Short mmCIF file of C-alpha atoms and ligand atoms in Angstrom, two decimals:
data_model
loop_
_atom_site.label_atom_id
_atom_site.label_comp_id
_atom_site.label_asym_id
_atom_site.label_seq_id
_atom_site.Cartn_x
_atom_site.Cartn_y
_atom_site.Cartn_z
CA MET A 1 0.51 0.04 0.27
CA TYR A 2 1.68 3.62 -0.89
CA ILE A 3 -0.14 5.82 1.22
CA PRO A 4 2.39 6.12 4.03
CA VAL A 5 0.76 6.17 7.38
CA ASP A 6 -2.38 4.20 8.56
CA SER A 7 -4.65 3.85 11.71
CA LYS A 8 -1.07 3.84 13.58
CA ASP A 9 -0.59 7.59 13.62
CA ARG A 10 0.50 8.71 16.56
CA PHE A 11 0.51 11.88 17.94
CA THR A 12 1.75 13.27 21.11
CA PRO A 13 -0.88 13.81 23.48
CA LEU A 14 -3.16 17.07 23.16
CA PRO A 15 -3.02 19.46 26.21
CA LEU A 16 -6.32 20.71 28.21
CA GLN A 17 -5.23 24.02 26.52
CA GLY A 18 -3.79 25.79 23.13
CA GLY A 19 -3.97 22.33 20.61
CA ALA A 20 -6.75 20.74 18.57
CA ARG A 21 -6.45 17.90 15.54
CA TYR A 22 -8.41 18.12 12.49
CA ARG A 23 -8.59 16.09 9.74
CA ALA A 24 -8.80 18.10 5.93
CA HIS A 25 -9.73 15.52 2.64
CA THR A 26 -8.10 16.69 -0.52
CA ASN A 27 -10.32 18.06 -3.42
CA ILE A 28 -9.58 17.41 -7.23
CA ALA A 29 -10.43 20.55 -9.75
CA LEU A 30 -12.51 20.16 -12.46
CA ILE A 31 -12.07 23.29 -13.12
CA LYS A 32 -8.41 24.03 -13.01
CA TYR A 33 -6.78 27.11 -10.50
CA TRP A 34 -3.73 27.50 -12.38
CA GLY A 35 -1.63 31.07 -12.08
CA LYS A 36 -1.91 33.74 -9.79
CA ARG A 37 -2.04 37.53 -10.18
CA ASN A 38 -0.43 38.07 -6.55
CA GLU A 39 1.87 36.15 -5.65
CA ALA A 40 2.02 37.31 -2.17
CA LEU A 41 -1.19 36.95 -1.43
CA PHE A 42 -2.03 33.76 -3.26
CA LEU A 43 -4.67 35.38 -4.82
CA PRO A 44 -5.48 33.45 -8.30
CA GLU A 45 -5.53 34.22 -11.53
CA THR A 46 -9.52 32.77 -12.13
CA SER A 47 -12.12 30.96 -10.04
CA SER A 48 -12.21 27.24 -10.06
CA LEU A 49 -14.50 24.65 -9.12
CA SER A 50 -13.57 21.45 -7.06
CA LEU A 51 -14.70 17.41 -5.94
CA THR A 52 -13.65 17.13 -2.90
CA LEU A 53 -12.44 13.30 -2.15
CA ASP A 54 -13.22 11.06 1.04
CA ALA A 55 -10.44 8.65 0.15
CA PHE A 56 -7.19 11.08 0.80
CA TYR A 57 -7.18 13.52 3.34
CA THR A 58 -4.37 15.05 6.13
CA ASP A 59 -5.07 14.35 9.89
CA THR A 60 -3.19 17.54 11.78
CA GLN A 61 -2.30 17.75 15.17
CA VAL A 62 -0.90 21.88 16.55
CA ILE A 63 0.24 22.32 19.76
CA PHE A 64 0.90 26.07 21.05
CA SER A 65 2.74 26.40 24.35
CA PRO A 66 5.59 28.67 26.00
CA ASP A 67 7.14 25.60 26.64
CA PHE A 68 8.53 24.68 23.79
CA LYS A 69 11.66 26.43 22.66
CA GLU A 70 10.89 27.02 18.72
CA ASP A 71 8.45 25.77 16.06
CA THR A 72 8.77 22.13 15.06
CA PHE A 73 7.09 20.15 12.11
CA TYR A 74 6.77 16.57 12.15
CA LEU A 75 5.39 15.32 8.85
CA ASN A 76 4.92 11.30 8.78
CA GLY A 77 6.76 11.28 11.84
CA GLN A 78 9.65 12.73 10.75
CA LEU A 79 10.88 16.18 12.03
CA GLN A 80 11.01 17.73 8.39
CA SER A 81 14.38 20.29 6.92
CA LYS A 82 14.90 24.01 8.62
CA GLU A 83 13.22 25.34 5.08
CA GLU A 84 9.91 23.46 6.03
CA ILE A 85 9.72 24.11 9.52
CA ALA A 86 10.22 27.71 8.28
CA LYS A 87 7.33 27.34 5.94
CA VAL A 88 4.75 26.33 7.85
CA GLY A 89 5.80 28.52 10.79
CA ARG A 90 5.08 31.45 8.13
CA PHE A 91 1.68 30.83 7.31
CA VAL A 92 1.16 29.95 11.41
CA ASP A 93 1.86 33.44 11.58
CA LEU A 94 -1.00 34.56 9.96
CA PHE A 95 -2.99 32.27 13.23
CA ARG A 96 -0.31 34.14 15.64
CA GLN A 97 -0.63 37.35 14.15
CA LYS A 98 -4.62 37.48 14.28
CA ALA A 99 -4.40 36.12 18.28
CA ASP A 100 -1.91 38.25 18.89
CA THR A 101 0.31 36.27 20.42
CA PHE A 102 4.11 34.74 19.70
CA LEU A 103 3.73 31.09 21.11
CA PRO A 104 5.86 28.93 19.41
CA VAL A 105 4.00 25.83 17.69
CA GLN A 106 4.48 22.05 17.55
CA VAL A 107 3.18 20.80 14.25
CA GLU A 108 2.66 17.33 13.73
CA SER A 109 1.00 16.19 10.50
CA TYR A 110 0.17 12.94 8.54
CA ASN A 111 -0.49 12.32 4.83
CA HIS A 112 -3.12 9.59 4.20
CA VAL A 113 -2.14 10.62 -0.03
CA PRO A 114 0.82 10.67 -1.44
CA THR A 115 2.82 14.05 -1.00
CA ALA A 116 3.94 16.27 -4.09
CA ALA A 117 2.60 13.61 -6.44
CA GLY A 118 -0.24 15.55 -8.14
CA LEU A 119 -2.62 14.24 -5.82
CA ALA A 120 -3.01 17.84 -3.95
CA SER A 121 -1.57 16.99 -0.69
CA SER A 122 -1.12 20.79 -0.27
CA ALA A 123 -4.88 21.45 -0.11
CA SER A 124 -5.74 18.98 2.78
CA ALA A 125 -2.76 19.43 4.90
CA PHE A 126 -2.84 23.50 4.63
CA ALA A 127 -6.69 22.82 5.36
CA ALA A 128 -6.18 20.71 7.84
CA LEU A 129 -3.42 23.30 9.72
CA SER A 130 -6.29 26.00 9.24
CA MET A 131 -9.01 24.27 10.87
CA ALA A 132 -6.34 23.05 14.00
CA CYS A 133 -4.96 26.80 14.34
CA ASN A 134 -7.96 28.41 14.07
CA ASP A 135 -9.40 26.47 17.32
CA ALA A 136 -6.27 26.09 19.44
CA LEU A 137 -5.91 29.86 19.12
CA GLU A 138 -9.46 29.99 19.53
CA LEU A 139 -10.18 32.36 16.70
CA ASN A 140 -13.46 31.13 16.18
CA MET A 141 -13.65 31.90 12.51
CA GLU A 142 -16.08 30.37 9.91
CA ALA A 143 -15.20 28.33 7.15
CA LYS A 144 -15.58 30.82 4.58
CA GLU A 145 -13.32 33.16 6.83
CA LEU A 146 -10.77 30.57 7.34
CA SER A 147 -10.84 29.64 3.27
CA THR A 148 -8.87 32.53 2.79
CA TYR A 149 -6.61 31.37 5.31
CA ALA A 150 -5.68 28.35 3.95
CA ARG A 151 -5.55 29.79 0.29
CA ARG A 152 -2.00 31.72 1.68
CA GLY A 153 -0.36 28.33 2.64
CA SER A 154 -1.85 26.91 -0.86
CA GLY A 155 -4.16 27.93 -3.18
CA SER A 156 -6.45 25.21 -3.48
CA ALA A 157 -6.26 23.93 0.38
CA THR A 158 -9.44 27.48 -0.22
CA ARG A 159 -11.58 24.43 -1.77
CA SER A 160 -10.73 21.85 0.97
CA LEU A 161 -12.89 23.75 3.62
CA PHE A 162 -16.07 22.66 2.40
CA GLY A 163 -17.29 19.06 1.38
CA GLY A 164 -18.87 17.74 -2.17
CA PHE A 165 -18.38 20.72 -5.12
CA VAL A 166 -17.23 24.01 -3.72
CA GLU A 167 -16.36 26.85 -5.82
CA TRP A 168 -13.06 29.22 -4.93
CA HIS A 169 -13.94 32.73 -6.23
CA ARG A 170 -11.05 35.06 -7.86
CA GLY A 171 -12.31 38.10 -6.15
CA PHE A 172 -11.57 41.38 -7.04
CA GLU A 173 -7.85 43.56 -7.09
CA ASP A 174 -5.70 43.02 -4.81
CA ASN A 175 -8.56 42.28 -1.81
CA SER A 176 -7.94 39.19 0.18
CA GLU A 177 -10.75 39.17 1.65
CA SER A 178 -12.96 38.58 -1.35
CA SER A 179 -10.71 35.65 -2.55
CA TYR A 180 -12.45 32.65 -1.22
CA ALA A 181 -14.08 29.28 -1.48
CA GLU A 182 -17.77 27.97 -0.68
CA HIS A 183 -20.11 25.19 -1.29
CA PHE A 184 -21.36 24.99 -4.68
CA ASP A 185 -23.46 21.05 -4.99
CA PRO A 186 -23.34 18.42 -2.27
CA ALA A 187 -22.47 15.57 -5.15
CA ASP A 188 -24.33 13.16 -3.46
CA TRP A 189 -25.93 12.26 -6.98
CA ASP A 190 -23.88 9.09 -8.19
CA ILE A 191 -20.45 10.11 -7.88
CA ALA A 192 -16.96 9.33 -7.54
CA MET A 193 -13.56 9.33 -9.16
CA LEU A 194 -11.60 6.90 -9.48
CA VAL A 195 -7.92 7.45 -9.02
CA VAL A 196 -5.04 5.69 -11.01
CA THR A 197 -1.60 6.24 -9.18
CA VAL A 198 0.64 5.51 -12.17
CA ASN A 199 3.62 7.08 -10.05
CA GLN A 200 3.37 8.03 -6.31
CA GLU A 201 7.02 9.92 -6.13
CA GLU A 202 7.43 13.58 -5.77
CA LYS A 203 7.61 15.62 -8.13
CA GLY A 204 10.30 17.28 -9.96
CA LEU A 205 8.83 21.04 -10.50
CA SER A 206 6.28 22.23 -7.86
CA SER A 207 2.58 23.33 -8.67
CA ARG A 208 3.73 26.05 -7.76
CA GLU A 209 6.87 27.24 -10.02
CA GLY A 210 5.12 25.76 -12.47
CA MET A 211 1.68 27.44 -12.74
CA GLU A 212 4.21 30.60 -12.06
CA LEU A 213 6.94 29.76 -14.87
CA THR A 214 3.69 29.18 -17.51
CA ARG A 215 2.03 32.35 -16.40
CA GLN A 216 5.26 34.33 -17.29
CA THR A 217 5.92 32.46 -20.56
CA SER A 218 3.93 30.42 -22.09
CA PRO A 219 1.97 32.52 -25.25
CA PHE A 220 -1.18 30.35 -24.54
CA TYR A 221 -1.46 31.57 -20.91
CA LYS A 222 -3.62 34.79 -21.91
CA LEU A 223 -6.39 32.74 -23.38
CA TRP A 224 -6.44 30.24 -20.13
CA PRO A 225 -8.08 32.86 -18.00
CA GLN A 226 -11.33 33.31 -20.55
CA GLU A 227 -11.55 29.73 -21.13
CA VAL A 228 -11.87 29.33 -17.12
CA GLU A 229 -14.61 32.12 -17.35
CA LYS A 230 -16.94 30.28 -20.31
CA ASP A 231 -15.70 26.72 -18.64
CA LEU A 232 -16.93 27.57 -15.17
CA GLU A 233 -20.19 28.95 -16.03
CA ILE A 234 -21.27 25.76 -18.04
CA ILE A 235 -19.86 23.09 -15.89
CA LYS A 236 -21.90 25.08 -12.66
CA GLU A 237 -25.25 25.04 -15.01
CA ALA A 238 -24.43 21.77 -15.86
CA ILE A 239 -23.67 20.23 -12.09
CA LEU A 240 -27.27 22.16 -11.01
CA ARG A 241 -29.47 20.24 -13.72
CA GLN A 242 -27.00 17.08 -12.68
CA ASP A 243 -25.78 16.38 -16.58
CA PHE A 244 -22.96 14.48 -15.84
CA GLU A 245 -21.57 14.21 -19.54
CA THR A 246 -21.88 17.75 -19.90
CA MET A 247 -19.78 18.28 -16.66
CA GLY A 248 -17.25 15.38 -17.03
CA GLU A 249 -16.61 17.26 -20.85
CA VAL A 250 -15.94 20.68 -19.62
CA ALA A 251 -13.77 19.03 -17.06
CA GLU A 252 -11.75 16.70 -19.44
CA HIS A 253 -11.20 19.70 -22.29
CA ASN A 254 -10.22 22.19 -19.12
CA ALA A 255 -7.55 19.88 -17.78
CA MET A 256 -6.39 19.53 -21.15
CA LYS A 257 -5.97 23.48 -21.99
CA MET A 258 -4.01 23.65 -18.83
CA HIS A 259 -1.69 21.16 -19.59
CA ALA A 260 -1.36 22.73 -23.52
CA THR A 261 -0.02 26.22 -21.24
CA MET A 262 2.19 24.41 -20.39
CA ILE A 263 3.60 22.27 -22.64
CA ALA A 264 3.53 26.09 -24.53
CA ALA A 265 5.67 27.70 -21.99
CA ASN A 266 9.39 28.07 -22.29
CA PRO A 267 11.48 25.99 -21.40
CA SER A 268 8.73 23.44 -21.73
CA PHE A 269 7.20 20.67 -19.50
CA THR A 270 4.78 18.35 -18.54
CA TYR A 271 3.97 16.31 -15.72
CA TRP A 272 2.66 13.98 -18.34
CA GLN A 273 4.37 10.25 -17.98
CA PRO A 274 4.09 7.76 -21.00
CA ALA A 275 1.54 5.79 -18.34
CA SER A 276 -0.70 8.84 -17.95
CA LEU A 277 -1.10 8.95 -21.08
CA GLU A 278 -2.27 5.21 -21.42
CA VAL A 279 -4.53 5.80 -18.82
CA MET A 280 -6.33 8.65 -20.96
CA GLU A 281 -6.36 6.47 -23.83
CA HIS A 282 -8.34 3.89 -21.74
CA VAL A 283 -10.62 6.53 -20.49
CA ARG A 284 -11.52 6.66 -23.79
CA HIS A 285 -12.31 3.16 -24.86
CA LEU A 286 -14.99 2.75 -22.31
CA ARG A 287 -16.71 6.05 -23.15
CA LYS A 288 -16.82 4.05 -27.03
CA GLU A 289 -18.19 1.10 -25.13
CA GLY A 290 -20.69 3.10 -23.06
CA LEU A 291 -19.33 3.80 -19.96
CA SER A 292 -19.60 7.90 -18.67
CA CYS A 293 -16.15 8.60 -17.75
CA TYR A 294 -13.64 11.65 -17.81
CA PHE A 295 -10.96 12.08 -16.85
CA THR A 296 -8.56 14.95 -15.41
CA MET A 297 -5.15 15.40 -13.96
CA ASP A 298 -3.31 18.08 -12.43
CA ALA A 299 0.69 18.95 -11.66
CA GLY A 300 1.95 15.19 -11.50
CA PRO A 301 1.28 11.82 -13.31
CA ASN A 302 -1.44 10.85 -11.74
CA VAL A 303 -5.22 10.50 -13.43
CA LYS A 304 -8.25 11.11 -12.12
CA ILE A 305 -11.54 9.27 -13.86
CA LEU A 306 -14.61 11.12 -12.67
CA CYS A 307 -17.24 8.71 -12.81
CA ARG A 308 -20.67 6.91 -11.81
CA GLU A 309 -20.64 5.60 -8.65
CA SER A 310 -22.54 3.09 -9.71
CA GLN A 311 -20.13 2.14 -12.63
CA ALA A 312 -16.84 2.65 -10.36
CA ALA A 313 -16.48 -0.76 -9.56
CA LEU A 314 -16.55 -1.84 -12.94
CA ILE A 315 -14.52 0.29 -14.06
CA LYS A 316 -11.77 -0.09 -11.38
CA ASP A 317 -12.39 -4.19 -12.48
CA TYR A 318 -11.37 -2.73 -16.40
CA PHE A 319 -8.42 -1.17 -14.93
CA LYS A 320 -7.08 -3.98 -12.84
CA GLN A 321 -6.09 -6.16 -16.56
CA PHE A 322 -3.58 -3.32 -16.20
CA TYR A 323 -2.56 -1.84 -12.98
CA ASN A 324 -2.27 -3.35 -9.43
CA GLU A 325 -5.25 -2.93 -6.78
CA GLU A 326 -2.77 -0.77 -4.65
CA GLN A 327 -2.74 1.81 -7.99
CA LEU A 328 -6.58 2.18 -8.04
CA ILE A 329 -8.45 3.37 -5.34
CA ILE A 330 -11.99 4.72 -5.60
CA ALA A 331 -13.07 7.95 -4.31
CA LEU A 332 -16.58 9.57 -3.07
CA PRO A 333 -17.59 12.70 -2.57
CA GLY A 334 -15.74 14.04 1.18
CA SER A 335 -16.92 16.11 3.73
CA ALA A 336 -15.80 19.52 5.35
CA PRO A 337 -12.88 18.92 7.52
CA HIS A 338 -13.70 17.67 10.92
CA VAL A 339 -12.00 17.18 14.82
CA ILE A 340 -10.67 13.87 15.22
P1 ADP B 1 0.32 18.15 -4.12
O1 ADP B 1 0.51 17.55 -5.66
O2 ADP B 1 0.67 17.11 -3.02
O3 ADP B 1 -0.42 19.30 -3.40
P2 ADP B 1 2.31 20.74 -4.51
O4 ADP B 1 3.81 20.84 -5.00
O5 ADP B 1 1.23 21.38 -4.53
O6 ADP B 1 2.49 19.17 -4.43
O7 ADP B 1 2.64 21.09 -2.46
C1 ADP B 1 3.45 20.21 -2.01
C2 ADP B 1 4.02 20.61 -0.73
O8 ADP B 1 3.06 20.56 0.23
C3 ADP B 1 5.34 19.95 0.45
O9 ADP B 1 5.93 19.71 -0.85
C4 ADP B 1 5.34 20.42 1.19
O10 ADP B 1 5.55 21.80 1.52
C5 ADP B 1 3.31 20.52 1.66
N1 ADP B 1 3.03 19.55 2.70
C6 ADP B 1 2.00 18.86 1.62
N2 ADP B 1 1.78 18.10 3.04
C7 ADP B 1 2.15 18.60 3.89
C8 ADP B 1 1.52 18.42 5.33
N3 ADP B 1 1.04 17.75 5.80
N4 ADP B 1 1.87 19.61 6.50
C9 ADP B 1 2.44 20.84 6.03
N5 ADP B 1 2.70 21.16 4.46
C10 ADP B 1 2.59 20.17 3.63
C1 DP6 B 2 -3.62 21.86 -10.82
O1 DP6 B 2 -2.53 24.65 -4.30
O2 DP6 B 2 -0.55 23.06 -5.28
O3 DP6 B 2 -3.65 21.19 -8.86
O4 DP6 B 2 -1.12 27.68 -4.62
O5 DP6 B 2 1.20 27.20 -4.76
O6 DP6 B 2 0.48 25.97 -3.14
P1 DP6 B 2 -0.07 26.68 -4.34
O7 DP6 B 2 -0.43 25.68 -6.04
P2 DP6 B 2 -1.55 24.33 -5.69
O8 DP6 B 2 -2.09 23.71 -6.88
C2 DP6 B 2 -3.09 23.24 -7.28
C3 DP6 B 2 -2.72 23.03 -9.06
C4 DP6 B 2 -3.85 22.19 -9.66
C5 DP6 B 2 -5.15 22.88 -10.09
C6 DP6 B 2 -6.27 22.72 -8.74
O9 DP6 B 2 -5.82 22.15 -7.72
O10 DP6 B 2 -6.67 23.67 -8.92
CO1 CO B 3 -0.89 21.37 -4.32
#
């Protein structure tokens, strides 16, 4: 099994005060976020829309205490590098500033999703961390406001504050509060996502670097915002009338357009691997056979197949001819983050 941790996650015991532990689920965008108009504030060029997944998540505990000498950050039981600790510390500073405290933090996190493999670990990670900081420091922010904090850890984390289909609004100008996420639809109408993990290794180019390189150098990028605007309008209407085929077609096309902007970047790059193309071909074949399925891909080689929950087992069985059971995970729509 590739997921590094299981029920054996061992957190240090929570103190009576100043500590909290949350689970947040990953989300996969059907209309992608690709590019920031303001890098410092993580303000996106466009709005986006995603599906939260139950099968992949991050559990994170934070403890704020005057007994600690400095910030620490453990991921999957391992103390992280100085750079990773500083990155998490800078994010936690947003909460410390709001709470008017300088207390050091201990962050312990377990990813039930491969880290940095294009399966959105940064989304569940910063959503869980936001929930835990909000609770431990008694800030009492609601999900909408909290999503603007999660955004500043990783853009995609904005959307993991909610379950089902979620929309993240672009917002206006350099206004941080206007770029928040909100629940769009419960996704309780026969929807699933089969995740085909072709490679779970950490990517060479982070999403952050990939999108910025594209924004700065790809001549196709100037078309991206207008394509997203059109796709978003169509998919929202399709979701509301539960039109699965239109939703799938638009999502697949949107992902392909995003990947086309990368191929046209300078230097050109792609997250696709030969096996990713094979999976896409299988999906096209299954569609010809009459199954409802559409693929989407993110900043990594793994492929996510949007399908009917009622057909997910059948589609998985087909893929078992080519891939191991552990590479094939059926995810159902996931919930908003919750305390654990
Ligand atoms: P992904 O496709 O997994 O979202 P990204 O490149 O967007 O990949 O983000 C991966 C980065 O997110 C990691 O290198 C790490 O800095 C951060 N990250 C991942 N998991 C956690 C976690 N549980 N807690 C804090 N930060 C995390
Ligand atoms: C292709 O949210 O990981 O998955 O905001 O720089 O942390 P940062 O990037 P991240 O980018 C996600 C890109 C994507 C599309 C999406 O999730 O919308
Ligand atoms: Co990410």
